[in-house]
Short mmCIF file of C-alpha atoms and ligand atoms in Angstrom, two decimals:
data_model
loop_
_atom_site.label_atom_id
_atom_site.label_comp_id
_atom_site.label_asym_id
_atom_site.label_seq_id
_atom_site.Cartn_x
_atom_site.Cartn_y
_atom_site.Cartn_z
CA UNK A 1 -105.08 13.32 -124.60
CA UNK A 2 -105.88 9.39 -124.45
CA UNK A 3 -108.37 10.55 -127.04
CA UNK A 4 -106.81 12.92 -128.50
CA UNK A 5 -104.45 10.07 -129.31
CA UNK A 6 -106.97 7.66 -131.04
CA UNK A 7 -108.12 10.09 -133.19
CA UNK A 8 -105.14 10.84 -134.50
CA UNK A 9 -103.64 7.85 -135.30
CA UNK A 10 -106.57 7.15 -136.44
CA UNK A 11 -107.41 9.23 -138.95
CA UNK A 12 -103.27 8.80 -140.21
CA UNK A 13 -104.68 4.59 -140.02
CA UNK A 14 -107.21 5.42 -142.29
CA UNK A 15 -105.36 8.20 -145.17
CA UNK A 16 -102.35 5.25 -145.22
CA UNK A 17 -105.15 2.62 -145.79
CA UNK A 18 -105.22 4.37 -149.15
CA UNK A 19 -102.09 2.40 -150.37
CA UNK A 20 -102.48 -1.03 -149.32
CA UNK A 21 -100.31 -2.61 -151.25
CA UNK A 22 -96.82 -0.51 -149.73
CA UNK A 23 -98.27 -0.61 -146.46
CA UNK A 24 -98.56 -4.88 -146.63
CA UNK A 25 -95.20 -4.47 -147.99
CA UNK A 26 -93.32 -2.33 -144.85
CA UNK A 27 -95.13 -4.76 -142.77
CA UNK A 28 -93.50 -7.27 -144.41
CA UNK A 29 -90.21 -5.80 -144.40
CA UNK A 30 -90.14 -5.55 -140.99
CA UNK A 31 -91.33 -8.01 -139.81
CA UNK A 32 -87.72 -9.65 -142.20
CA UNK A 33 -86.21 -7.63 -141.63
CA UNK A 34 -86.00 -8.61 -137.52
CA UNK A 35 -86.96 -12.23 -138.12
CA UNK A 36 -83.05 -11.76 -139.05
CA UNK A 37 -82.15 -10.88 -134.96
CA UNK A 38 -83.76 -14.54 -133.98
CA UNK A 39 -82.83 -16.00 -136.42
CA UNK A 40 -79.04 -14.66 -135.43
CA UNK A 41 -79.83 -15.43 -131.80
CA UNK A 42 -80.20 -19.33 -133.10
CA UNK A 43 -77.12 -19.82 -134.70
CA UNK A 44 -75.03 -19.04 -131.49
CA UNK A 45 -77.19 -22.10 -129.62
CA UNK A 46 -75.84 -24.36 -132.87
CA UNK A 47 -71.79 -23.49 -132.01
CA UNK A 48 -72.16 -22.44 -127.88
CA UNK A 49 -75.08 -24.74 -125.64
CA UNK A 50 -75.22 -21.17 -123.39
CA UNK A 51 -75.59 -17.95 -123.37
CA UNK A 52 -74.06 -15.65 -120.71
CA UNK A 53 -75.76 -18.67 -118.62
CA UNK A 54 -78.74 -18.45 -120.27
CA UNK A 55 -80.26 -20.98 -122.46
CA UNK A 56 -82.33 -20.48 -125.57
CA UNK A 57 -85.91 -21.25 -124.91
CA UNK A 58 -84.57 -18.34 -122.29
CA UNK A 59 -82.84 -16.21 -124.19
CA UNK A 60 -85.50 -15.99 -126.20
CA UNK A 61 -87.53 -15.27 -123.54
CA UNK A 62 -84.93 -11.53 -123.22
CA UNK A 63 -84.96 -10.89 -126.46
CA UNK A 64 -89.09 -10.95 -126.87
CA UNK A 65 -89.66 -9.24 -123.80
CA UNK A 66 -87.42 -6.78 -124.70
CA UNK A 67 -88.44 -6.87 -127.50
CA UNK A 68 -92.44 -6.54 -127.12
CA UNK A 69 -91.41 -3.22 -125.39
CA UNK A 70 -89.62 -1.36 -128.01
CA UNK A 71 -92.28 -2.56 -129.92
CA UNK A 72 -94.79 -1.16 -127.91
CA UNK A 73 -93.36 2.58 -126.96
CA UNK A 74 -91.49 2.41 -131.07
CA UNK A 75 -95.60 2.07 -132.40
CA UNK A 76 -96.61 4.19 -129.41
CA UNK A 77 -94.22 7.22 -129.97
CA UNK A 78 -91.43 6.64 -131.05
CA UNK A 79 -92.02 9.23 -133.69
CA UNK A 80 -91.00 11.33 -131.43
CA UNK A 81 -87.14 11.06 -131.99
CA UNK A 82 -88.09 13.14 -135.41
CA UNK A 83 -89.25 16.22 -134.31
CA UNK A 84 -85.72 18.22 -135.67
CA UNK A 85 -87.42 17.09 -138.86
CA UNK A 86 -90.55 18.88 -137.62
CA UNK A 87 -88.62 21.81 -136.55
CA UNK A 88 -87.05 22.22 -139.48
CA UNK A 89 -90.04 22.13 -142.12
CA UNK A 90 -91.92 24.29 -139.60
CA UNK A 91 -94.30 22.27 -139.05
CA UNK A 92 -93.88 22.06 -134.96
CA UNK A 93 -94.77 25.13 -135.51
CA UNK A 94 -97.98 24.59 -137.27
CA UNK A 95 -98.63 21.66 -133.77
CA UNK A 96 -98.04 24.31 -131.39
CA UNK A 97 -100.64 26.73 -132.79
CA UNK A 98 -104.07 23.20 -132.00
CA UNK A 99 -105.80 23.46 -129.39
CA UNK A 100 -103.72 20.07 -127.97
CA UNK A 101 -100.41 18.74 -126.89
CA UNK A 102 -98.01 19.61 -128.88
CA UNK A 103 -96.70 15.47 -128.20
CA UNK A 104 -99.37 13.44 -128.69
CA UNK A 105 -98.88 15.31 -132.22
CA UNK A 106 -95.36 14.03 -132.23
CA UNK A 107 -96.54 10.74 -131.63
CA UNK A 108 -99.39 10.44 -133.86
CA UNK A 109 -98.08 11.95 -136.70
CA UNK A 110 -98.19 9.82 -139.17
CA UNK A 111 -99.30 6.95 -138.17
CA UNK A 112 -98.96 4.10 -139.86
CA UNK A 113 -100.16 -0.42 -139.81
CA UNK A 114 -96.10 -0.63 -140.62
CA UNK A 115 -95.97 0.23 -136.89
CA UNK A 116 -97.19 -3.42 -136.43
CA UNK A 117 -94.62 -4.97 -138.39
CA UNK A 118 -91.93 -5.30 -135.45
CA UNK A 119 -94.71 -5.75 -132.45
CA UNK A 120 -96.30 -9.41 -134.54
CA UNK A 121 -92.40 -10.68 -134.29
CA UNK A 122 -91.69 -9.96 -130.99
CA UNK A 123 -95.58 -11.86 -130.44
CA UNK A 124 -93.64 -14.46 -132.02
CA UNK A 125 -90.41 -14.62 -129.94
CA UNK A 126 -92.69 -14.52 -126.88
CA UNK A 127 -95.13 -16.91 -128.57
CA UNK A 128 -92.41 -19.57 -128.89
CA UNK A 129 -90.02 -18.75 -125.54
CA UNK A 130 -92.80 -18.85 -122.54
CA UNK A 131 -94.21 -21.99 -123.38
CA UNK A 132 -90.70 -23.75 -123.87
CA UNK A 133 -89.57 -22.21 -120.01
CA UNK A 134 -92.77 -24.06 -118.32
CA UNK A 135 -92.99 -21.13 -115.82
CA UNK A 136 -94.57 -21.61 -112.80
CA UNK A 137 -97.14 -18.41 -112.23
CA UNK A 138 -97.26 -17.25 -109.00
CA UNK A 139 -94.06 -16.19 -110.82
CA UNK A 140 -96.40 -14.87 -114.63
CA UNK A 141 -97.51 -11.74 -113.03
CA UNK A 142 -93.74 -10.27 -113.60
CA UNK A 143 -93.89 -10.91 -117.52
CA UNK A 144 -96.56 -8.57 -118.70
CA UNK A 145 -95.91 -6.04 -115.43
CA UNK A 146 -92.37 -5.91 -116.80
CA UNK A 147 -93.03 -5.64 -119.95
CA UNK A 148 -95.21 -2.43 -119.25
CA UNK A 149 -92.84 -1.23 -117.98
CA UNK A 150 -90.52 -1.65 -120.67
CA UNK A 151 -92.72 0.42 -122.66
CA UNK A 152 -92.42 3.29 -119.86
CA UNK A 153 -88.71 3.79 -120.02
CA UNK A 154 -87.90 2.98 -124.09
CA UNK A 155 -90.65 5.66 -125.04
CA UNK A 156 -89.21 7.81 -122.38
CA UNK A 157 -85.97 7.36 -124.08
CA UNK A 158 -88.00 8.19 -127.43
CA UNK A 159 -88.93 11.56 -126.09
CA UNK A 160 -86.09 12.66 -124.10
CA UNK A 161 -83.82 11.69 -127.51
CA UNK A 162 -86.01 14.02 -128.58
CA UNK A 163 -86.52 16.89 -126.25
CA UNK A 164 -82.53 16.83 -126.50
CA UNK A 165 -83.40 18.07 -130.81
CA UNK A 166 -84.80 21.48 -129.38
CA UNK A 167 -81.47 21.91 -128.82
CA UNK A 168 -79.53 19.60 -131.24
CA UNK A 169 -82.16 20.52 -134.56
CA UNK A 170 -79.33 19.43 -136.90
CA UNK A 171 -78.50 16.08 -134.35
CA UNK A 172 -80.94 14.26 -134.41
CA UNK A 173 -78.92 10.86 -134.50
CA UNK A 174 -78.11 10.99 -131.17
CA UNK A 175 -80.64 10.37 -129.63
CA UNK A 176 -81.04 7.70 -131.97
CA UNK A 177 -77.97 6.38 -130.53
CA UNK A 178 -79.64 5.68 -127.55
CA UNK A 179 -83.03 4.01 -128.05
CA UNK A 180 -81.62 1.79 -131.05
CA UNK A 181 -78.57 1.08 -129.23
CA UNK A 182 -80.53 0.44 -126.42
CA UNK A 183 -83.32 -1.71 -127.90
CA UNK A 184 -80.33 -3.64 -129.31
CA UNK A 185 -78.37 -3.90 -125.57
CA UNK A 186 -81.04 -5.87 -124.34
CA UNK A 187 -81.59 -7.93 -126.18
CA UNK A 188 -79.24 -10.34 -125.16
CA UNK A 189 -78.84 -11.56 -121.09
CA UNK A 190 -76.40 -8.47 -119.58
CA UNK A 191 -74.64 -11.13 -118.56
CA UNK A 192 -72.41 -10.82 -120.85
CA UNK A 193 -71.42 -7.72 -121.15
CA UNK A 194 -69.22 -6.74 -119.38
CA UNK A 195 -69.55 -5.28 -115.16
CA UNK A 196 -68.50 -1.55 -115.61
CA UNK A 197 -72.07 -1.43 -119.08
CA UNK A 198 -74.34 -3.06 -116.70
CA UNK A 199 -74.02 -1.21 -113.15
CA UNK A 200 -74.22 2.15 -116.09
CA UNK A 201 -77.20 1.01 -117.97
CA UNK A 202 -78.90 -0.81 -114.78
CA UNK A 203 -77.82 3.18 -112.28
CA UNK A 204 -77.29 5.42 -114.98
CA UNK A 205 -79.65 4.66 -118.08
CA UNK A 206 -81.81 1.70 -116.48
CA UNK A 207 -82.40 -0.33 -119.45
CA UNK A 208 -81.13 -3.33 -116.98
CA UNK A 209 -85.27 -2.56 -115.68
CA UNK A 210 -86.68 -3.17 -119.62
CA UNK A 211 -85.62 -7.13 -118.72
CA UNK A 212 -83.23 -8.08 -117.71
CA UNK A 213 -83.70 -7.14 -114.08
CA UNK A 214 -87.45 -8.30 -113.55
CA UNK A 215 -86.37 -11.30 -115.94
CA UNK A 216 -83.55 -12.33 -113.20
CA UNK A 217 -86.63 -12.89 -110.76
CA UNK A 218 -89.19 -14.80 -113.66
CA UNK A 219 -86.52 -17.63 -114.16
CA UNK A 220 -85.79 -17.40 -110.70
CA UNK A 221 -82.14 -17.04 -110.84
CA UNK A 222 -79.22 -15.31 -109.60
CA UNK A 223 -77.85 -11.74 -110.08
CA UNK A 224 -74.14 -12.30 -112.50
CA UNK A 225 -73.25 -9.80 -110.53
CA UNK A 226 -74.63 -10.12 -107.04
CA UNK A 227 -76.52 -7.25 -106.94
CA UNK A 228 -79.19 -7.00 -104.75
CA UNK A 229 -82.79 -8.76 -104.38
CA UNK A 230 -85.44 -5.92 -104.85
CA UNK A 231 -83.64 -4.72 -107.97
CA UNK A 232 -85.57 -7.36 -109.16
CA UNK A 233 -88.54 -5.67 -108.31
CA UNK A 234 -87.10 -2.14 -108.64
CA UNK A 235 -89.04 -1.72 -112.89
CA UNK A 236 -91.74 -0.05 -111.53
CA UNK A 237 -89.86 2.70 -110.02
CA UNK A 238 -87.88 3.55 -112.67
CA UNK A 239 -89.85 3.82 -115.03
CA UNK A 240 -91.86 6.37 -113.54
CA UNK A 241 -88.67 7.88 -112.97
CA UNK A 242 -87.25 8.00 -115.73
CA UNK A 243 -90.69 8.85 -117.14
CA UNK A 244 -90.96 12.14 -114.89
CA UNK A 245 -87.64 13.06 -116.43
CA UNK A 246 -88.51 13.06 -119.95
CA UNK A 247 -91.62 14.85 -119.47
CA UNK A 248 -89.74 17.87 -117.80
CA UNK A 249 -86.63 17.60 -120.80
CA UNK A 250 -89.85 17.36 -122.97
CA UNK A 251 -91.36 21.28 -121.50
CA UNK A 252 -88.20 22.40 -121.01
CA UNK A 253 -87.69 22.42 -124.79
CA UNK A 254 -90.73 24.07 -125.31
CA UNK A 255 -89.94 26.39 -123.47
CA UNK A 256 -86.33 26.70 -124.32
CA UNK A 257 -88.48 26.07 -128.74
CA UNK A 258 -86.86 28.63 -131.60
CA UNK A 259 -88.38 28.08 -134.57
CA UNK A 260 -86.90 28.77 -137.27
CA UNK A 261 -86.13 31.97 -138.96
CA UNK A 262 -89.27 33.05 -142.01
CA UNK B 1 -108.40 42.20 -126.95
CA UNK B 2 -104.21 42.40 -128.74
CA UNK B 3 -101.20 43.72 -125.88
CA UNK B 4 -97.54 44.16 -125.50
CA UNK B 5 -95.63 45.30 -123.39
CA UNK B 6 -91.81 46.03 -124.29
CA UNK B 7 -92.12 43.07 -125.90
CA UNK B 8 -88.68 41.04 -127.26
CA UNK B 9 -87.01 38.43 -128.36
CA UNK B 10 -83.17 37.94 -129.44
CA UNK B 11 -81.85 34.89 -130.78
CA UNK B 12 -78.21 33.18 -130.06
CA UNK B 13 -76.54 32.02 -133.60
CA UNK B 14 -73.61 31.19 -134.89
CA UNK B 15 -70.95 28.81 -132.63
CA UNK B 16 -67.35 29.73 -130.91
CA UNK B 17 -66.60 33.59 -132.28
CA UNK B 18 -68.90 33.05 -134.62
CA UNK B 19 -71.78 33.60 -131.76
CA UNK B 20 -73.83 37.02 -131.98
CA UNK B 21 -77.10 37.97 -130.84
CA UNK B 22 -80.10 38.78 -133.46
CA UNK B 23 -82.79 40.79 -131.90
CA UNK B 24 -85.57 39.90 -133.31
CA UNK B 25 -88.04 41.76 -131.78
CA UNK B 26 -86.51 44.78 -129.47
CA UNK B 27 -89.43 46.51 -126.79
CA UNK B 28 -91.81 45.82 -129.29
CA UNK B 29 -95.93 48.04 -127.28
CA UNK B 30 -99.02 48.27 -128.16
CA UNK B 31 -102.09 47.39 -128.53
CA UNK B 32 -105.10 45.88 -130.49
CA UNK B 33 -108.61 47.00 -129.73
CA UNK B 34 -111.44 44.27 -129.85
CA UNK B 35 -112.85 44.79 -133.73
CA UNK B 36 -109.54 46.39 -135.27
CA UNK B 37 -108.11 44.70 -138.71
CA UNK B 38 -104.68 46.43 -137.78
CA UNK B 39 -102.08 45.81 -140.49
CA UNK B 40 -98.91 44.75 -139.95
CA UNK B 41 -95.75 46.11 -142.70
CA UNK B 42 -92.47 45.49 -142.53
CA UNK B 43 -89.46 44.44 -144.82
CA UNK B 44 -87.92 41.38 -144.69
CA UNK B 45 -86.59 39.78 -141.70
CA UNK B 46 -87.93 43.09 -139.65
CA UNK B 47 -89.05 40.79 -136.94
CA UNK B 48 -93.55 40.19 -138.07
CA UNK B 49 -92.64 36.09 -137.70
CA UNK B 50 -90.97 37.01 -134.63
CA UNK B 51 -93.44 39.26 -133.59
CA UNK B 52 -96.68 36.39 -134.91
CA UNK B 53 -95.42 33.42 -133.04
CA UNK B 54 -94.97 35.23 -129.23
CA UNK B 55 -98.93 36.39 -130.25
CA UNK B 56 -99.50 33.11 -131.23
CA UNK B 57 -97.51 31.45 -128.01
CA UNK B 58 -95.20 29.21 -130.27
CA UNK B 59 -92.25 31.61 -129.41
CA UNK B 60 -91.86 32.67 -125.46
CA UNK B 61 -90.29 35.65 -125.60
CA UNK B 62 -86.73 37.05 -123.47
CA UNK B 63 -88.39 40.32 -122.79
CA UNK B 64 -91.62 42.16 -121.94
CA UNK B 65 -94.68 40.97 -121.50
CA UNK B 66 -97.70 40.05 -124.48
CA UNK B 67 -101.60 39.15 -123.95
CA UNK B 68 -103.89 37.58 -126.11
CA UNK B 69 -107.56 37.73 -125.29
CA UNK B 70 -107.25 38.08 -122.35
CA UNK B 71 -104.15 35.53 -121.81
CA UNK B 72 -100.65 34.91 -122.04
CA UNK B 73 -100.18 33.08 -124.74
CA UNK B 74 -96.83 31.32 -123.75
CA UNK B 75 -98.05 30.08 -120.20
CA UNK B 76 -101.65 29.39 -122.18
CA UNK B 77 -100.75 28.14 -125.48
CA UNK B 78 -103.53 25.44 -125.72
CA UNK B 79 -106.54 27.42 -124.46
CA UNK B 80 -105.00 30.27 -126.28
CA UNK B 81 -105.42 27.94 -129.61
CA UNK B 82 -109.27 28.24 -128.77
CA UNK B 83 -109.90 31.83 -129.16
CA UNK B 84 -107.83 33.15 -131.42
CA UNK B 85 -106.39 31.29 -136.39
CA UNK B 86 -103.66 31.70 -137.03
CA UNK B 87 -102.84 31.12 -141.25
CA UNK B 88 -99.07 31.06 -141.83
CA UNK B 89 -98.49 31.73 -146.07
CA UNK B 90 -95.66 29.15 -145.57
CA UNK B 91 -96.87 26.78 -144.64
CA UNK B 92 -100.14 25.14 -144.37
CA UNK B 93 -101.27 24.17 -140.70
CA UNK B 94 -103.28 21.39 -142.11
CA UNK B 95 -102.65 18.20 -142.60
CA UNK B 96 -100.58 18.02 -145.38
CA UNK B 97 -101.66 13.23 -146.56
CA UNK B 98 -105.07 14.52 -145.29
CA UNK B 99 -107.77 14.92 -147.37
CA UNK B 100 -109.49 19.41 -147.33
CA UNK B 101 -112.79 17.24 -144.69
CA UNK B 102 -110.39 15.30 -143.11
CA UNK B 103 -108.13 17.58 -141.65
CA UNK B 104 -111.30 20.07 -140.63
CA UNK B 105 -112.91 16.84 -139.30
CA UNK B 106 -110.00 17.18 -136.70
CA UNK B 107 -110.74 20.33 -135.99
CA UNK B 108 -113.34 20.28 -134.99
CA UNK B 109 -112.98 17.81 -132.91
CA UNK B 110 -109.55 19.13 -131.55
CA UNK B 111 -111.15 22.40 -131.20
CA UNK B 112 -114.68 20.77 -129.72
CA UNK B 113 -116.79 22.85 -132.01
CA UNK B 114 -120.12 22.36 -131.49
CA UNK B 115 -121.35 19.39 -134.65
CA UNK B 116 -124.43 22.32 -135.63
CA UNK B 117 -121.67 25.46 -135.13
CA UNK B 118 -119.18 23.15 -137.12
CA UNK B 119 -122.16 22.68 -140.24
CA UNK B 120 -122.76 25.85 -140.88
CA UNK B 121 -119.83 27.49 -140.64
CA UNK B 122 -118.62 24.96 -143.13
CA UNK B 123 -121.09 24.92 -144.99
CA UNK B 124 -121.13 29.15 -144.61
CA UNK B 125 -117.11 29.08 -145.05
CA UNK B 126 -117.30 26.71 -147.83
CA UNK B 127 -119.51 29.07 -150.07
CA UNK B 128 -117.80 31.62 -149.21
CA UNK B 129 -114.32 30.42 -150.00
CA UNK B 130 -115.28 28.35 -152.42
CA UNK B 131 -114.41 25.10 -151.08
CA UNK B 132 -116.40 22.31 -153.33
CA UNK B 133 -114.24 21.21 -156.28
CA UNK B 134 -111.99 20.48 -154.03
CA UNK B 135 -113.20 19.12 -150.41
CA UNK B 136 -111.98 15.32 -151.42
CA UNK B 137 -108.84 16.64 -152.18
CA UNK B 138 -105.32 15.51 -150.24
CA UNK B 139 -103.60 18.98 -148.95
CA UNK B 140 -100.26 17.92 -150.97
CA UNK B 141 -102.39 18.29 -154.20
CA UNK B 142 -103.82 21.49 -153.63
CA UNK B 143 -102.50 24.42 -155.64
CA UNK B 144 -101.71 27.33 -153.80
CA UNK B 145 -104.60 29.60 -153.79
CA UNK B 146 -106.57 26.45 -152.57
CA UNK B 147 -104.28 25.37 -150.11
CA UNK B 148 -104.49 29.04 -149.01
CA UNK B 149 -108.48 28.88 -149.42
CA UNK B 150 -107.86 25.53 -146.80
CA UNK B 151 -105.97 27.35 -144.89
CA UNK B 152 -108.30 30.31 -143.55
CA UNK B 153 -111.07 28.22 -143.87
CA UNK B 154 -108.80 25.62 -140.62
CA UNK B 155 -108.70 28.77 -139.44
CA UNK B 156 -111.91 30.53 -138.67
CA UNK B 157 -114.04 26.98 -138.20
CA UNK B 158 -113.72 27.34 -134.23
CA UNK B 159 -115.50 31.26 -134.30
CA UNK B 160 -112.05 33.09 -133.01
CA UNK B 161 -112.85 36.88 -131.09
CA UNK B 162 -108.82 36.77 -133.57
CA UNK B 163 -107.19 36.07 -137.09
CA UNK B 164 -103.76 36.51 -136.92
CA UNK B 165 -102.69 36.01 -140.55
CA UNK B 166 -98.64 36.01 -141.66
CA UNK B 167 -98.26 37.01 -145.87
CA UNK B 168 -101.82 35.29 -146.68
CA UNK B 169 -102.13 36.82 -150.16
CA UNK B 170 -98.36 36.18 -150.87
CA UNK B 171 -97.60 34.37 -154.33
CA UNK B 172 -101.57 33.35 -155.08
CA UNK B 173 -103.29 35.67 -158.41
CA UNK B 174 -104.47 38.36 -158.82
CA UNK B 175 -107.99 36.44 -159.21
CA UNK B 176 -107.45 34.62 -155.87
CA UNK B 177 -106.05 37.59 -153.87
CA UNK B 178 -108.93 40.07 -154.53
CA UNK B 179 -111.59 36.98 -153.02
CA UNK B 180 -109.37 36.98 -149.65
CA UNK B 181 -109.48 40.73 -149.78
CA UNK B 182 -113.26 40.83 -150.19
CA UNK B 183 -113.52 37.60 -147.36
CA UNK B 184 -111.10 39.45 -144.71
CA UNK B 185 -112.71 42.56 -145.06
CA UNK B 186 -116.65 40.66 -144.89
CA UNK B 187 -114.98 38.60 -142.22
CA UNK B 188 -114.39 41.91 -139.96
CA UNK B 189 -116.63 43.80 -140.80
CA UNK B 190 -120.11 41.30 -140.43
CA UNK B 191 -118.70 38.73 -137.88
CA UNK B 192 -116.32 41.94 -136.34
CA UNK B 193 -113.62 39.50 -136.05
CA UNK B 194 -110.03 41.89 -134.35
CA UNK B 195 -108.00 40.77 -138.34
CA UNK B 196 -104.03 40.55 -137.52
CA UNK B 197 -102.55 40.63 -141.16
CA UNK B 198 -99.01 41.35 -142.23
CA UNK B 199 -97.03 41.50 -146.04
CA UNK B 200 -95.91 43.01 -148.00
CA UNK B 201 -98.62 44.01 -150.52
CA UNK B 202 -99.55 46.97 -149.92
CA UNK B 203 -102.95 46.82 -151.92
CA UNK B 204 -103.63 44.40 -148.93
CA UNK B 205 -103.70 47.71 -146.81
CA UNK B 206 -104.73 50.15 -148.89
CA UNK B 207 -108.36 48.03 -148.95
CA UNK B 208 -108.28 46.64 -146.67
CA UNK B 209 -106.25 48.30 -143.51
CA UNK B 210 -107.92 50.75 -141.46
CA UNK B 211 -104.95 51.37 -139.14
CA UNK B 212 -100.91 50.52 -140.06
CA UNK B 213 -97.87 49.08 -137.45
CA UNK B 214 -94.68 49.58 -139.55
CA UNK B 215 -91.13 47.68 -137.82
CA UNK B 216 -87.81 48.23 -139.23
CA UNK B 217 -85.00 46.00 -137.48
CA UNK B 218 -87.29 45.13 -134.33
CA UNK B 219 -88.57 48.47 -133.04
CA UNK B 220 -91.86 49.60 -134.04
CA UNK B 221 -91.64 52.63 -136.80
CA UNK B 222 -94.68 53.36 -136.93
CA UNK B 223 -98.74 53.25 -135.75
CA UNK B 224 -101.21 54.90 -136.91
CA UNK B 225 -103.90 54.74 -139.45
CA UNK B 226 -103.57 54.54 -143.21
CA UNK B 227 -104.11 58.37 -143.87
CA UNK B 228 -101.86 59.47 -141.21
CA UNK B 229 -99.09 57.16 -143.03
CA UNK B 230 -99.80 58.53 -146.39
CA UNK B 231 -99.53 61.49 -144.20
CA UNK B 232 -95.92 61.32 -143.94
CA UNK B 233 -94.82 61.84 -146.43
CA UNK B 234 -94.87 64.61 -148.95
CA UNK B 235 -97.81 64.77 -151.09
CA UNK B 236 -98.19 63.23 -154.34
CA UNK B 237 -95.55 60.27 -153.02
CA UNK B 238 -97.23 57.44 -153.51
CA UNK B 239 -98.28 54.62 -150.43
CA UNK B 240 -95.02 52.99 -151.68
CA UNK B 241 -92.54 55.78 -151.06
CA UNK B 242 -94.06 56.27 -147.86
CA UNK B 243 -92.65 53.13 -147.00
CA UNK B 244 -90.20 53.13 -148.77
CA UNK B 245 -88.71 55.85 -147.27
CA UNK B 246 -90.00 55.05 -143.56
CA UNK B 247 -88.04 51.12 -143.52
CA UNK B 248 -84.67 52.86 -144.58
CA UNK B 249 -85.88 55.97 -141.71
CA UNK B 250 -84.27 58.23 -143.90
CA UNK B 251 -84.57 58.86 -147.37
CA UNK B 252 -84.98 55.52 -149.84
CA UNK B 253 -81.86 53.77 -151.08
CA UNK B 254 -80.02 55.08 -148.39
CA UNK B 255 -79.04 51.45 -146.67
CA UNK B 256 -80.04 49.86 -143.22
CA UNK B 257 -78.51 50.47 -140.38
CA UNK B 258 -76.13 47.39 -139.64
N1 ADP C 1 -84.58 31.22 -135.32
C1 ADP C 1 -84.43 31.35 -135.20
N2 ADP C 1 -83.12 31.47 -135.48
C2 ADP C 1 -82.33 32.83 -135.13
N3 ADP C 1 -83.48 34.28 -136.22
C3 ADP C 1 -84.06 33.79 -136.20
C4 ADP C 1 -85.20 32.82 -136.05
N4 ADP C 1 -86.16 34.00 -136.13
C5 ADP C 1 -86.40 34.67 -137.48
N5 ADP C 1 -84.63 35.25 -136.27
C6 ADP C 1 -83.86 36.41 -137.34
O1 ADP C 1 -84.88 37.15 -136.10
C7 ADP C 1 -85.03 38.79 -137.08
C8 ADP C 1 -86.58 38.43 -137.84
O2 ADP C 1 -87.27 37.26 -138.53
P1 ADP C 1 -88.50 36.96 -139.12
O3 ADP C 1 -89.02 37.53 -137.37
O4 ADP C 1 -88.49 36.11 -139.72
O5 ADP C 1 -88.39 38.43 -139.74
P2 ADP C 1 -90.06 39.17 -140.92
O6 ADP C 1 -91.17 37.66 -141.15
O7 ADP C 1 -90.39 40.42 -140.98
O8 ADP C 1 -89.28 38.63 -142.72
C9 ADP C 1 -84.06 37.49 -138.69
O9 ADP C 1 -82.74 38.53 -138.93
C10 ADP C 1 -83.94 36.09 -138.87
O10 ADP C 1 -83.14 35.98 -139.07
MG1 MG C 2 -91.95 36.06 -141.76
#
């Protein structure tokens, strides 16, 4: 599965290298768009000293980890949410007749370097934020773990969004609302949002585990909502459960797949 | 090689009060033995493509069972993919943006074809189907005839026991069509590959198929040899007239039942 992924991605990458200029433009473009996000955070801090009780470096940390998770998930699996397009054009049929996972074929379709633009940008943000936080070593182990769990959570949401398109072939936007909405939501400290929303993204759509809960541990902060301390370590569990749900939904979707007339 | 036992597939279409069930295929039963060359005929919307999609595991049947090359297509889709070749005339199974030879290379990997076997088979197929001049061209830039030859090659690189083709000659010019027919006939005669072919072109049927199955409104209307098919009409009728009569179930021109 991993080898199939790498081979397909590499083949697409090579094919896309035929247009180096347009690729460079796309990478720069996506880098620039996301840099605006960071500029927005910086401007907010020109006016206030803190956001939801968090300082600039801490907010950059929250932003950077969420964005890196999202960028990685998007790079690796984001294309899965283009399923309805493939169903309508009939190309999903052709993926199903090949002896390889349809999911991997979807994920790697048209793989190109422009997917790396956002990743580079989140690495820059984290590179600025981390030294300024002066984290103690005994807490830093959580950082790669939280990013990895974030990748799984976002990938699972992408997959759920794709699976939904087996039913709603004409409404891919519904799914996009979750993935891109989720990514936007996790860029700020959850304490700036209302309590109901925070509970929702903790216990229903587990976005709080992308960065918020583990970050409370890394930054050694009390939970503004007073939720139990062990939740800070629950990210792997949340990621696992969501990934399981996504895998089941995808399988059910393939079972119910109805192709298109002629 | 292919066993279909009372297979059916229906779709619910429309919303609200316009909601209804379309029976694309109903109660379909037939078997195809190893080495047969079978033509699958039917008017537009008869259920040919739906049958092919069920045989290849793309669509799960809503009733009945199917077995292809010893496997249940829905449950063992990827295992089955290694044993059959599939060509959709209306769309390519190749990678649109990749040069033809890269597509073949990917197929070699996905189907786990031995390097030496692959080279030998690709050389042979490239010779027979005359692919030499466009191996480096991206698939999207190929003409329909070139693309179809590429698709057929791709479907055969792993040396499948069964080849299923959905309208492989649609839109081809006379020369390409003749080349395609000649190739398929040799494939069946020399390698013993089982072939199931849907087409609207009765020329394909006359030149290639010993056995013909006819489907209309999702039901099998005729299953027999080409001669038996001809014998259903009065002497002197062309194959076209015979088939047209069978499609409507009565005299030509009678509207199809709802
Ligand atoms: N995915 C689908 N959704 C709804 N109806 C479909 C679908 N696929 C096929 N049909 C319907 O089933 C019938 C048979 O279609 P098809 O198998 O494509 O016919 P053929 O290939 O013989 O022209 C048609 O009435 C068609 O509209
Ligand atoms: Mg058809």
